[in-house]
Coordinates of C-alpha atoms in Angstrom, one line a residue:
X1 CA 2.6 -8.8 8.1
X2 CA 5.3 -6.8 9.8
X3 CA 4.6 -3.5 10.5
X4 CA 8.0 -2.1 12.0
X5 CA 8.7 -0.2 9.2
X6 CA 6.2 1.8 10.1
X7 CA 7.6 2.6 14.0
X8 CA 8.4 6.4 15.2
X9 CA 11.1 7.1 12.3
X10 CA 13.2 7.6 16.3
X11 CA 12.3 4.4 17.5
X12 CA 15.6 2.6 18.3
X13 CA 13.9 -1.0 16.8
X14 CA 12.4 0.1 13.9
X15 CA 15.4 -1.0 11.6
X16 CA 17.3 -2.8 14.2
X17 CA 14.8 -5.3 15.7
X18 CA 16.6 -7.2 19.2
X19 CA 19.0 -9.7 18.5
X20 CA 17.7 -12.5 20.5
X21 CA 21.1 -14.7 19.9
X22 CA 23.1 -11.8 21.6
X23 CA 20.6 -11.3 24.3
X24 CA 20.3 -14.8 25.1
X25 CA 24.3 -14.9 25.6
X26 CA 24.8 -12.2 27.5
X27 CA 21.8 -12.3 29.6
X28 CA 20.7 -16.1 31.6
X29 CA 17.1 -15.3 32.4
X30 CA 16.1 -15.0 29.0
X31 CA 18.1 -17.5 27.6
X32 CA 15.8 -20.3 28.6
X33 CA 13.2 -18.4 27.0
X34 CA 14.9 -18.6 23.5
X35 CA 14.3 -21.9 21.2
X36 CA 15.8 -22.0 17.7
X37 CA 13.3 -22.1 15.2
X38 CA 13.6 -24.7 12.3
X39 CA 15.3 -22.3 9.9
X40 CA 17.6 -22.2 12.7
X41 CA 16.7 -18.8 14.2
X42 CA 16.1 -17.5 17.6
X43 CA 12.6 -17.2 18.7
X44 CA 10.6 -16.2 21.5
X45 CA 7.6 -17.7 22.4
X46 CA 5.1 -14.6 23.1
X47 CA 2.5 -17.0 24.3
X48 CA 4.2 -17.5 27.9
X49 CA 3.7 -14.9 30.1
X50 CA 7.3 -15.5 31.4
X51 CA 9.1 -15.5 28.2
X52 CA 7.4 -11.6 27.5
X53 CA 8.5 -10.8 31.2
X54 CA 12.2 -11.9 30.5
X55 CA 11.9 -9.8 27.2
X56 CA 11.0 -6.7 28.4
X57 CA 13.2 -7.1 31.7
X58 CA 16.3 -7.5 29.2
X59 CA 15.2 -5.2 26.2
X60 CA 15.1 -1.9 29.3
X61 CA 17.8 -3.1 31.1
X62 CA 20.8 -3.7 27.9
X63 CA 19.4 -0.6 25.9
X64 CA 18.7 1.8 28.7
X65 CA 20.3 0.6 31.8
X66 CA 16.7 0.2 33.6
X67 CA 16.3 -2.7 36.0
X68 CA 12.5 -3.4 37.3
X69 CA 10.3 -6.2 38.2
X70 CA 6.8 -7.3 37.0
X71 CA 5.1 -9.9 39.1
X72 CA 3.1 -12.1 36.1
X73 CA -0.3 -10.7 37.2
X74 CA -0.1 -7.7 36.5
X75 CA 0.3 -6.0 32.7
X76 CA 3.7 -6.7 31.2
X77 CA 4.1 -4.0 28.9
X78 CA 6.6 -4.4 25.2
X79 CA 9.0 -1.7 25.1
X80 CA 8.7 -1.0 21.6
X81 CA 5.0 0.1 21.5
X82 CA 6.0 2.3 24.6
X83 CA 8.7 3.9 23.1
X84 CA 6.9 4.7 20.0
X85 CA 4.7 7.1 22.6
X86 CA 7.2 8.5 24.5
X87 CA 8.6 9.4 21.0
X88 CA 5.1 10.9 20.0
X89 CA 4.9 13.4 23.3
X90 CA 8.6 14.2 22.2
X91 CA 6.7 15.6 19.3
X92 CA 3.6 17.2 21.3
X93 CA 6.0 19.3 23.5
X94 CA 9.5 19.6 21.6
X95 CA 10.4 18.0 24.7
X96 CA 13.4 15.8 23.2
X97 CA 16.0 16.2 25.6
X98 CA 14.2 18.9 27.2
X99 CA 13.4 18.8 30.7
X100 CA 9.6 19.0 30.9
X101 CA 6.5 18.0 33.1
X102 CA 4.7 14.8 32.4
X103 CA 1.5 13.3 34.4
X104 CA 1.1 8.8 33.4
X105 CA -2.3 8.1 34.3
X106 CA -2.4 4.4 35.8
X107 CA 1.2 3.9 35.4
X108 CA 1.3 -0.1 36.1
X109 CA 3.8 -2.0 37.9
X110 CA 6.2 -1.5 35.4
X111 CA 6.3 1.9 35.4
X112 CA 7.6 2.5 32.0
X113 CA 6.5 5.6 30.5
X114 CA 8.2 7.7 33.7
X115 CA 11.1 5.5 33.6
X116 CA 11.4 5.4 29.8
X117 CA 10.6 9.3 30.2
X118 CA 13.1 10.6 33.1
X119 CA 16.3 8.3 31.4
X120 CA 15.3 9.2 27.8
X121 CA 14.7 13.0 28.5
X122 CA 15.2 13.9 32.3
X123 CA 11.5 14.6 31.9
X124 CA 9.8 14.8 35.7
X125 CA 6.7 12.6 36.0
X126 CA 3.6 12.4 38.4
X127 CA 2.9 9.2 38.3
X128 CA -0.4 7.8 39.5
X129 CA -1.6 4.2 40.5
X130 CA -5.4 3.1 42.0
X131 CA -3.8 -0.5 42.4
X132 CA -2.3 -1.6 45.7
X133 CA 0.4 -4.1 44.1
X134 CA 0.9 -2.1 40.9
X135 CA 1.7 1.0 42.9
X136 CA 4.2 -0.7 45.5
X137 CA 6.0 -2.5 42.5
X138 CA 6.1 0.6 40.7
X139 CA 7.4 2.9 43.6
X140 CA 9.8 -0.4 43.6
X141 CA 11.2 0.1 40.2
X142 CA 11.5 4.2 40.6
X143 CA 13.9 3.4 44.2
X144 CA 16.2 0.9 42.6
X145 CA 16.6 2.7 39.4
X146 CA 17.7 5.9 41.8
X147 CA 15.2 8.2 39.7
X148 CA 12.7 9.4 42.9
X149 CA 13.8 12.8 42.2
X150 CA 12.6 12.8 38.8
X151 CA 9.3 10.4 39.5
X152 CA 7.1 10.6 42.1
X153 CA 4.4 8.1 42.1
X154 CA 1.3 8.4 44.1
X155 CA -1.8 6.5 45.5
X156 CA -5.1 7.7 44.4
X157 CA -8.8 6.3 45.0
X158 CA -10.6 4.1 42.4
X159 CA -12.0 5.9 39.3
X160 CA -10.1 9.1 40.2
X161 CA -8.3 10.5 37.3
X162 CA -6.6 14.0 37.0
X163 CA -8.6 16.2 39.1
X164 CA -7.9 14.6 42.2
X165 CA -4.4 13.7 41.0
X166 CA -3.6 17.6 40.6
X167 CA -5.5 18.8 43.9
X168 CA -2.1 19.3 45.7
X169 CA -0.4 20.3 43.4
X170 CA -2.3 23.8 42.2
X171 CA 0.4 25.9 41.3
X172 CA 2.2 23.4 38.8
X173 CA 1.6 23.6 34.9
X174 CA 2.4 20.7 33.2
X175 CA 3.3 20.0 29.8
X176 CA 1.5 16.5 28.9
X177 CA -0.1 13.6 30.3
X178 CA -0.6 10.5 28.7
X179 CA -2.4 7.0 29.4
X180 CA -2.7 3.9 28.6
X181 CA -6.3 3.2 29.4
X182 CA -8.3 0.2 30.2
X183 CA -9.2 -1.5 26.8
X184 CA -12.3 -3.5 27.6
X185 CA -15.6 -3.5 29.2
X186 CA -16.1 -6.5 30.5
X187 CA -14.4 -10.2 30.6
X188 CA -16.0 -11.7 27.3
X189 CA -14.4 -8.2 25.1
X190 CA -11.1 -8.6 26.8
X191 CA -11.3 -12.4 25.3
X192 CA -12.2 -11.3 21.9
X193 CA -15.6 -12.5 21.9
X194 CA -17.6 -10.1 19.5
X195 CA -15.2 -7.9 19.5
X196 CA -12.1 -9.1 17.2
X197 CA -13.5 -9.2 13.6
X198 CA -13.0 -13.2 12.3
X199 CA -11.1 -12.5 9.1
X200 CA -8.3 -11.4 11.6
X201 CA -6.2 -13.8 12.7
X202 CA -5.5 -14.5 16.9
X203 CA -3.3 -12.5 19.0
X204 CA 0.5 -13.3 18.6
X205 CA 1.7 -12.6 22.3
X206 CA -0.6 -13.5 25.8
X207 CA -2.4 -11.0 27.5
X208 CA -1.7 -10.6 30.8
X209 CA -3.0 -7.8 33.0
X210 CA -5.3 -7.4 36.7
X211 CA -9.0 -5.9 36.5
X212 CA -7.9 -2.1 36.8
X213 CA -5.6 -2.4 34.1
X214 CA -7.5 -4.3 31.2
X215 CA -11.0 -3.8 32.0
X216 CA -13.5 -0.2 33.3
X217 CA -17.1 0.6 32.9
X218 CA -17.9 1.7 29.7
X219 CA -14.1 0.4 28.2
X220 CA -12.0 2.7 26.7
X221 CA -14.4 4.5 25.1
X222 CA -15.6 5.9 28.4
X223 CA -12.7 5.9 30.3
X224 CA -11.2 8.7 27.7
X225 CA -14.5 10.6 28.2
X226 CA -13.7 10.7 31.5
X227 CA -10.7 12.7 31.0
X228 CA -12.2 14.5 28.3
X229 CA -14.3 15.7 30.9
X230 CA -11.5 16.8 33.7
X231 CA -9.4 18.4 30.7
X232 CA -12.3 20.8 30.3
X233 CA -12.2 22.0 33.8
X234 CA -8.5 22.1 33.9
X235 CA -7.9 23.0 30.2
X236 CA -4.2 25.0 30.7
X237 CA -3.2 23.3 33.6
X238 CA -1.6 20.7 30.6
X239 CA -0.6 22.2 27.5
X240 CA -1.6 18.4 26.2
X241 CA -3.7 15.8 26.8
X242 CA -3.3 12.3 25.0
X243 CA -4.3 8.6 25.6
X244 CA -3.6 5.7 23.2
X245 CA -6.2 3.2 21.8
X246 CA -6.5 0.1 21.6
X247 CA -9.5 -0.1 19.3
X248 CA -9.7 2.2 15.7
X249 CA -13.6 2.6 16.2
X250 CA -13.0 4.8 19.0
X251 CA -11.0 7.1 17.7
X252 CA -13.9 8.5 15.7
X253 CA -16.8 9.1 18.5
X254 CA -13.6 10.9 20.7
X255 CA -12.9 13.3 18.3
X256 CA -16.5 13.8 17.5
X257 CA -16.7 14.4 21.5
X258 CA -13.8 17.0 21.3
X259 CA -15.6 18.8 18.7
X260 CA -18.6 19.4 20.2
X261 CA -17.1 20.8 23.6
X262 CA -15.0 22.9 21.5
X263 CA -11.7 22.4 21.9
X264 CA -9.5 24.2 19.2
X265 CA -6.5 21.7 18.9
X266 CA -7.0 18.0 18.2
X267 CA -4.5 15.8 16.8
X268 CA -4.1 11.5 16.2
X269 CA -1.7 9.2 15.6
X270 CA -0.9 5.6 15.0
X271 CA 1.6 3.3 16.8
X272 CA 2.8 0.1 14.6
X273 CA 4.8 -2.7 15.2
X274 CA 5.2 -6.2 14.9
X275 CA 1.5 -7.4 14.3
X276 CA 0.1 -4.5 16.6
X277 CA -1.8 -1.7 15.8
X278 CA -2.6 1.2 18.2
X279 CA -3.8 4.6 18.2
X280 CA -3.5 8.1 20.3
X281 CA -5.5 11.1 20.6
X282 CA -4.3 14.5 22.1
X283 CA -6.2 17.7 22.7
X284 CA -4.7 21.4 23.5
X285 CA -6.5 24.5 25.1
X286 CA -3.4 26.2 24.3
X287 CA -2.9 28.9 21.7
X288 CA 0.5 28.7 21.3
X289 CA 0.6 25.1 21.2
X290 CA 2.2 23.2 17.2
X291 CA -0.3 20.7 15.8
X292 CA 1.5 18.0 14.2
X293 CA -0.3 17.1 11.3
X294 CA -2.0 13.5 11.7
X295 CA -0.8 10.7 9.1
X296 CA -2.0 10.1 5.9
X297 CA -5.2 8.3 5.0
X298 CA -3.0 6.3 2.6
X299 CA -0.7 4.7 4.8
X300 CA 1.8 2.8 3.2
X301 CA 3.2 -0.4 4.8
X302 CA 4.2 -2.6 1.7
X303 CA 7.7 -2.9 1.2
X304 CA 9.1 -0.4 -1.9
X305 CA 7.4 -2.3 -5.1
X306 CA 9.8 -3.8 -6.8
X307 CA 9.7 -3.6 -10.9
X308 CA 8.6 -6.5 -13.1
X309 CA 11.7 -6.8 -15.4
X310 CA 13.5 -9.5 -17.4
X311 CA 16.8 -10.0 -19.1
X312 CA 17.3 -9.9 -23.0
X313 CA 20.9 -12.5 -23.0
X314 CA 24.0 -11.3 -24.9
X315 CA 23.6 -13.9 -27.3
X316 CA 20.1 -12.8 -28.8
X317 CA 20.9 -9.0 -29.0
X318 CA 22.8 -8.9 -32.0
X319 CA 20.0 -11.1 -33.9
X320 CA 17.3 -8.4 -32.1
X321 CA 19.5 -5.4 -33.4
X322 CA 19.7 -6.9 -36.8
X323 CA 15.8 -7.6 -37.1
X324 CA 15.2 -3.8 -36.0
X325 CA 18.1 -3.2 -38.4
X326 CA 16.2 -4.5 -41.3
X327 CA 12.3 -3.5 -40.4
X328 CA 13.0 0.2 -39.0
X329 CA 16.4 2.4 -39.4
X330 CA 19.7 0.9 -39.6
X331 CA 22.8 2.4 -37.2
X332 CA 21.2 2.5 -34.3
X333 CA 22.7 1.9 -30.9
X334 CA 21.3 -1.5 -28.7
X335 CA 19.5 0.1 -26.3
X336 CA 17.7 2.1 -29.4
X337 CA 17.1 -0.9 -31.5
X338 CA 15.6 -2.8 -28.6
X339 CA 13.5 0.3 -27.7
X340 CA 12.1 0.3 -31.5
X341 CA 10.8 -2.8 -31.3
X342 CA 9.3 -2.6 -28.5
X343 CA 7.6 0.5 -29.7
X344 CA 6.7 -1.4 -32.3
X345 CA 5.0 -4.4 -30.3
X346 CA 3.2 -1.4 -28.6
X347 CA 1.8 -0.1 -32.0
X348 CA 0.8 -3.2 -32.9
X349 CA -1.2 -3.3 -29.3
X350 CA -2.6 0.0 -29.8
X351 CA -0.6 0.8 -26.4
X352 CA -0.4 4.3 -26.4
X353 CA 3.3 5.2 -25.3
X354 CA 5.7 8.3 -25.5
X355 CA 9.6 8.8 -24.9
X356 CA 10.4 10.5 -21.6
X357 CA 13.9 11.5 -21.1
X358 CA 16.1 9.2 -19.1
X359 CA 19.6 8.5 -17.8
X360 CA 22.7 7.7 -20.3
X361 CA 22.7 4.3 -21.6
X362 CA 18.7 3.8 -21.1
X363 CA 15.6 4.8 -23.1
X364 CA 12.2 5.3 -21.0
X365 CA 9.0 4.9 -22.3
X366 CA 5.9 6.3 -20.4
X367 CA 3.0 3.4 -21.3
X368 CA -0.7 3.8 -21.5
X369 CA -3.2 0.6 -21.7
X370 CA -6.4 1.7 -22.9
X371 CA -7.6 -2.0 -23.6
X372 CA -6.3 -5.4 -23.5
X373 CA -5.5 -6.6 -26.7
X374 CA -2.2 -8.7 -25.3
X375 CA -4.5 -11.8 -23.9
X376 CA -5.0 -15.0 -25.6
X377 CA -3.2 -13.6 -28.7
X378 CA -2.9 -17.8 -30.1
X379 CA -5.8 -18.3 -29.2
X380 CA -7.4 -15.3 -31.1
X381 CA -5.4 -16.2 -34.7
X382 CA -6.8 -19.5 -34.6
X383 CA -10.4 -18.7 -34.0
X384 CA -9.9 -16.1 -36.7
X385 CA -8.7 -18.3 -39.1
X386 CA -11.3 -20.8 -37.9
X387 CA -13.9 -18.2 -38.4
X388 CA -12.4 -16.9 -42.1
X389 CA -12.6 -20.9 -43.1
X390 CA -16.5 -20.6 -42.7
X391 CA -16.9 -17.8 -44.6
X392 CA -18.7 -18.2 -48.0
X393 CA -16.3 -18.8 -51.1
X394 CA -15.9 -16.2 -53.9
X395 CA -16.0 -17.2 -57.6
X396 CA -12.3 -17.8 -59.0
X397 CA -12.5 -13.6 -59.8
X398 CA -12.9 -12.5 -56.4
X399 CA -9.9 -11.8 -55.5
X400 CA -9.9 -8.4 -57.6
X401 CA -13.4 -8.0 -55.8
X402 CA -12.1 -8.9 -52.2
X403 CA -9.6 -6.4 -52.7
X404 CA -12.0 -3.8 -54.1
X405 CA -14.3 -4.8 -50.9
X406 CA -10.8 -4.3 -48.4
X407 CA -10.1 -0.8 -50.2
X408 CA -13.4 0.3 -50.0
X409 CA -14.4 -0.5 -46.2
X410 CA -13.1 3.0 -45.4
X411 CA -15.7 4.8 -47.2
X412 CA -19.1 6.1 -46.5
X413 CA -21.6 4.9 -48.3
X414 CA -22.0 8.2 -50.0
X415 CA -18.6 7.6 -51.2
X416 CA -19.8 4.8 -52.9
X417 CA -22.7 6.3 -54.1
X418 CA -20.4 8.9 -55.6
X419 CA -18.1 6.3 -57.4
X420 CA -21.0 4.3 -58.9
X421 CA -22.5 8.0 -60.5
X422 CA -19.1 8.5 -61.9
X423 CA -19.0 5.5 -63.7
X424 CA -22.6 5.8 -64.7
X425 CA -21.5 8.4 -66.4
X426 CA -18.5 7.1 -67.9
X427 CA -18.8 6.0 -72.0
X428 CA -19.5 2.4 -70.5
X429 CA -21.7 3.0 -68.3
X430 CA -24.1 -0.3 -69.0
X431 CA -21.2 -2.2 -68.6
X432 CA -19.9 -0.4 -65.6
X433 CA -23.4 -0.6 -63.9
X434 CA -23.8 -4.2 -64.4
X435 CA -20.5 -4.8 -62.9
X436 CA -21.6 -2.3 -60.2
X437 CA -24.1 -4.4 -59.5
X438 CA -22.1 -7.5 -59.4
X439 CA -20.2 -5.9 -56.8
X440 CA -22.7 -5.2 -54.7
X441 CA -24.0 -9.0 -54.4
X442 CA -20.7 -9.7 -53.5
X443 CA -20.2 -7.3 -51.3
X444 CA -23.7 -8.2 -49.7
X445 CA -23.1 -12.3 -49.7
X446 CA -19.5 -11.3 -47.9
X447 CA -20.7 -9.0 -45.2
X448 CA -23.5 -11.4 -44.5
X449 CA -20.7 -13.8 -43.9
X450 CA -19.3 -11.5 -41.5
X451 CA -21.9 -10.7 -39.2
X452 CA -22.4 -14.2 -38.9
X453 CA -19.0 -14.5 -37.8
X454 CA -19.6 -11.4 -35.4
X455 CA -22.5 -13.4 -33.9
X456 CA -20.7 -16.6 -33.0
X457 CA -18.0 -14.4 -31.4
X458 CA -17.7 -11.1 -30.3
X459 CA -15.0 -11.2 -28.3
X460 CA -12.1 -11.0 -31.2
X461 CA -10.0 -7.6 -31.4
X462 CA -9.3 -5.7 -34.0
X463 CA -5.5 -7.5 -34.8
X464 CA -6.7 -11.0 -34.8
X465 CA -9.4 -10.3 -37.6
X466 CA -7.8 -10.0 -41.5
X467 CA -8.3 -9.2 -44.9
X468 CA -6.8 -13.0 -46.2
X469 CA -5.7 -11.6 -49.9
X470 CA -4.2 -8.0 -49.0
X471 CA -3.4 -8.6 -45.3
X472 CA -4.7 -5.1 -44.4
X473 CA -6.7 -5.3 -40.5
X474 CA -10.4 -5.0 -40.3
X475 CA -12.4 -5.0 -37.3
X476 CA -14.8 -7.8 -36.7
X477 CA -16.7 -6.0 -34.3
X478 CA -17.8 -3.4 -37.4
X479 CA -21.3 -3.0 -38.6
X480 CA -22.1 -3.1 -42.4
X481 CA -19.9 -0.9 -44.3
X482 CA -22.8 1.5 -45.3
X483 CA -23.2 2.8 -41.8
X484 CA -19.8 2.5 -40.3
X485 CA -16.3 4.1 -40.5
X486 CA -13.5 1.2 -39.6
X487 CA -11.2 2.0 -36.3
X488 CA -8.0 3.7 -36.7
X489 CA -5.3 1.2 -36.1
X490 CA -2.9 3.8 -34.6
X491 CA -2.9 4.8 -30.7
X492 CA -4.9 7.2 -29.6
X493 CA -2.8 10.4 -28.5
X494 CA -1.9 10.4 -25.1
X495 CA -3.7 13.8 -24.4
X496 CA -7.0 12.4 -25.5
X497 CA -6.8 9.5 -23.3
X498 CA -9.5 9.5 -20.4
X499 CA -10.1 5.9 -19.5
X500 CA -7.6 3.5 -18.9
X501 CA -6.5 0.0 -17.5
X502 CA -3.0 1.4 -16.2
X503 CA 0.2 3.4 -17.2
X504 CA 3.4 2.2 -16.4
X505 CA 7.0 3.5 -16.9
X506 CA 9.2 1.1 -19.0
X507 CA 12.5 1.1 -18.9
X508 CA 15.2 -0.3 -21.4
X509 CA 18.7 -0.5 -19.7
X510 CA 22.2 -1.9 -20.4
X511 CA 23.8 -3.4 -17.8
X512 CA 27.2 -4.7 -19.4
X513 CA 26.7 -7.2 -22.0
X514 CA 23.2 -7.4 -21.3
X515 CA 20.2 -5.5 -21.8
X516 CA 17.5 -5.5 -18.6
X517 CA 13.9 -4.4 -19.3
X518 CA 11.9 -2.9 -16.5
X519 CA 8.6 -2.2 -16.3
X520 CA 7.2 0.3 -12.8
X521 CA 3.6 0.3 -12.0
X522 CA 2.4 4.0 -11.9
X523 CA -1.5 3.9 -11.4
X524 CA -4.3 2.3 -12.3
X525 CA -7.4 -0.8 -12.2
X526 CA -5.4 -4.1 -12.1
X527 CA -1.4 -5.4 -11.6
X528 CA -2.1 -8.3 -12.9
X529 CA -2.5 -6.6 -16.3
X530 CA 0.6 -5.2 -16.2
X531 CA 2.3 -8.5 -15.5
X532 CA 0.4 -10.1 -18.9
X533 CA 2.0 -6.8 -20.7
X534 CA 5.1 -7.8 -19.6
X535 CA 5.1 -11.6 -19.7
X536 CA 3.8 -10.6 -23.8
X537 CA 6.7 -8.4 -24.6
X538 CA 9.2 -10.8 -23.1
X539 CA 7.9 -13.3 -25.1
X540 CA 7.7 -11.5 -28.6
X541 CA 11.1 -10.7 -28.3
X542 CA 12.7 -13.9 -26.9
X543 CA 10.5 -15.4 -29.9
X544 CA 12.2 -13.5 -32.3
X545 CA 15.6 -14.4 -31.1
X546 CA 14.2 -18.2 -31.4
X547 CA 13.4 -17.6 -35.2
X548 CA 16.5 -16.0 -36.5

């Protein structure tokens, strides 16, 4: 998964990634380091050390006019990951085209972040080095870019960080200093043994680098506590201090360690791109210093979602407006004839759904899906029909009983008790009674039926299960009728809704002589439900094209 979109919203690549066709034409030592991929692109292969070399060599010098040399022993860093810092300390300090004062703790032999740095910004940069070849190739690369005014790169002993870095220098207040520490402890880490989770899949580019650079006692975690622990002695000698991360877990025990020496101002970031992930922590003694705000917990990388949609043809609308024409209110417009049957469909699922207002031309509905009652619609009808097949047969009358049993479901069973007195008491009451008690045989024989029915399956909703004479919906889930009231087949109101599978906006639009149907995803458990919803409604109204 690409991650680019997620660069510094300044970083040059982030929506124009290097065209390695143009760069391979213009520049001959990275040409024989392109290949053209199947689909008949250009590719690099990030797995040769000299083929990452070429990259970077051609990346500084066509977009900012920076020629250097990286012998292929030493770390060879990717330009975009290191301008996604520099753009980060252009944050820290306001220092975006702003001369300001910059330390780069191990620099490397590239010497990016100054170079990057004093061409970007005219920032001036200390830059130190404990390696003997990293520092003469980096002193190298500051000479022939003609930028020793604005870097000056020093020597230091091994394991020395910024206090002996800043002993000459006592009068100077810098602005930053950043780093890009060792990431590993020891040789069987830096290979990813025990320390890359499985699931992930392997590094995309090689990684190159001497000791210094990719290994120190303790790994990153220490080395940054190292610093940690020369930033408390030299607090506002830096307005900020950062390093970036190679590994998310550390993040957490650093700013734990920041917190309990008491330093006021801590901030983090993340760098992304391509398949690359890193992190950065900074600290401030200052008072006067602007905390950018870290970035969200919910970090969004997915591309914009797109809405599930389909098309309703020209040549089924007029049969779709005629049906809505003839089962709801005639003269309406298309757009409002399709959006009543819809809302009809919606009733029937027990969808609860509401207009909200909408551009010309459209009609929006704002859906909630308190239950699925879309799924395995076929199959439901013919289990219930299965189901009302097994059910005992009445007598040749019962079909004025049936519908006496349909109509008087709704009823408590002191309603009933109340109907039977009345009729006690009516002139006829013998004759009444004994038919009273006919009914209630009937009734008995039929509910037994039921729950027999309920027994074999209890999965059946509330629309596949029928009254067969009068069509009216009962529920098959529903206890006898003496201790139950039936469910109301009409949505619930959308204020009284608590629990829900999702809610969705759908939208009904006419694009020329067509009529689109789009459905956006707004919260909730599953998107694959959603997807059935649709799929359902597409269906029932295609299907009613099919029949007229």
């Amino acid at each position: 998964m690409s991650l680019n979109k997620s660069m510094h919203p300044r970083n040059r690549y982030k929506d124009k990634p290097p065209n390695f066709s143009y760069l391979a034409t213009k520049y001959p030592d990275f040409q024989q380091h392109v290949q053209t991929s199947l689909a008949g692109r250009a590719v690099v292969n990030f797995k040769e050390p000299e083929a990452v070399r070429a990259l970077t060599c051609t990346l500084l010098k066509e977009d900012f006019g920076l020629t250097i040399e990286i012998p292929l022993e030493r770390l060879i860093p990717t330009v975009p990951l290191r301008l996604n810092y520099i753009h980060w300390v252009e944050d820290l300090i306001d220092g975006q085209k702003q001369p300001r004062r910059g330390i780069d703790i191990g620099t490397g032999a590239s010497c990016i972040y100054p170079l990057l740095g004093a061409t970007m910004n005219g920032w001036y940069f200390l830059a130190t080095e404990v390696d003997d070849i990293c520092f003469d190739y980096a002193t190298k690369n500051v000479e022939q870019n003609n930028l020793s005014d604005l870097i000056k790169v020093v020597k230091v002993p091994q394991k020395t960080l910024l206090m002996d870095a800043l002993k000459e220098e006592t009068e100077i207040v810098y602005d930053f200093c950043m780093c890009n520490p060792p990431f590993f402890a020891n040789q069987l880490e830096a290979k990813g043994v025990n320390s890359r989770n499985a699931r992930r899949p392997p590094p995309s580019s090689v990684n190159t680098g001497g000791v210094t650079e990719i290994m120190a006692e303790g790994g990153e975690l220490e080395f940054v506590k190292r610093i940690i622990h020369d930033s408390l002695q030299l607090k506002k000698r830096l307005r900020w201090y950062s390093c970036m991360l190679g590994k998310k877990c550390s993040l957490a025990p650093l700013k734990e360690e920041l917190r309990k020496q008491g330093v006021p101002k801590v901030t983090h970031t993340e760098f992304c791109q391509g398949r690359t992930m890193r992190w950065a922590l900074a600290w401030s003694f200052c008072d006067d210093v602007i905390v950018p705000s870290p970035p969200s917990k919910k970090r969004k990388l997915e591309k914009t979602r797109k809405p599930l949609s389909f098309i309703l043809p020209e040549a089924g609308l007029k049969e779709l407006q005629a049906r809505a024409s003839a089962i709801l209110c005639p003269d309406r417009s298309l757009v409002d004839s399709i959006t009543a049957l819809v809302e009809k469909t919606l009733t029937d699922l027990r969808v609860v759904h509401k207009r909200v207002p909408c551009r010309n031309r459209e009609q929006s509905l704002f859906l909630t899906a308190v239950e699925n009652t879309w799924i395995h619609g076929r199959r439901q009808r013919r289990e219930q029909k299965r189901q009302l097949r097994e059910l005992p047969r009445a007598p040749p009358s019962a079909g004025t009983i049936s519908q006496g049993v349909c109509d008087a479901r709704p009823h408590t069973q002191s309603q009933s008790t109340s109907v039977q007195s009345s009729h006690n008491q009516d002139s006829n009451g013998k004759n009444k009674s004994a038919s009273s008690d006919g009914l209630d045989k009937e009734t008995t024989q039929i509910e037994a039926g039921e729950q027999k029915v309920v027994a074999e399956n209890e999965d059946v909703h509330m629309e596949s299960s029928t009254c067969t004479e009068t069509g009216q919906k009962i529920d098959s889930k529903e206890t006898p009728v003496s201790t139950s009231e039936p469910p109301s087949t009409k949505p619930p109101s959308p204020g009284l809704v608590e629990h829900f599978l999702f809610k969705c906006l759908l939208n009904v639009i006419q694009e020329e002589s067509n009529v689109v149907i789009e459905m956006h995803w707004v919260e909730g458990q599953n998107k694959d439900l959603l997807n059935q919803l649709c799929t359902y409604l597409k269906n029932t109204l295609l299907r009613s094209v099919a029949k007229a």
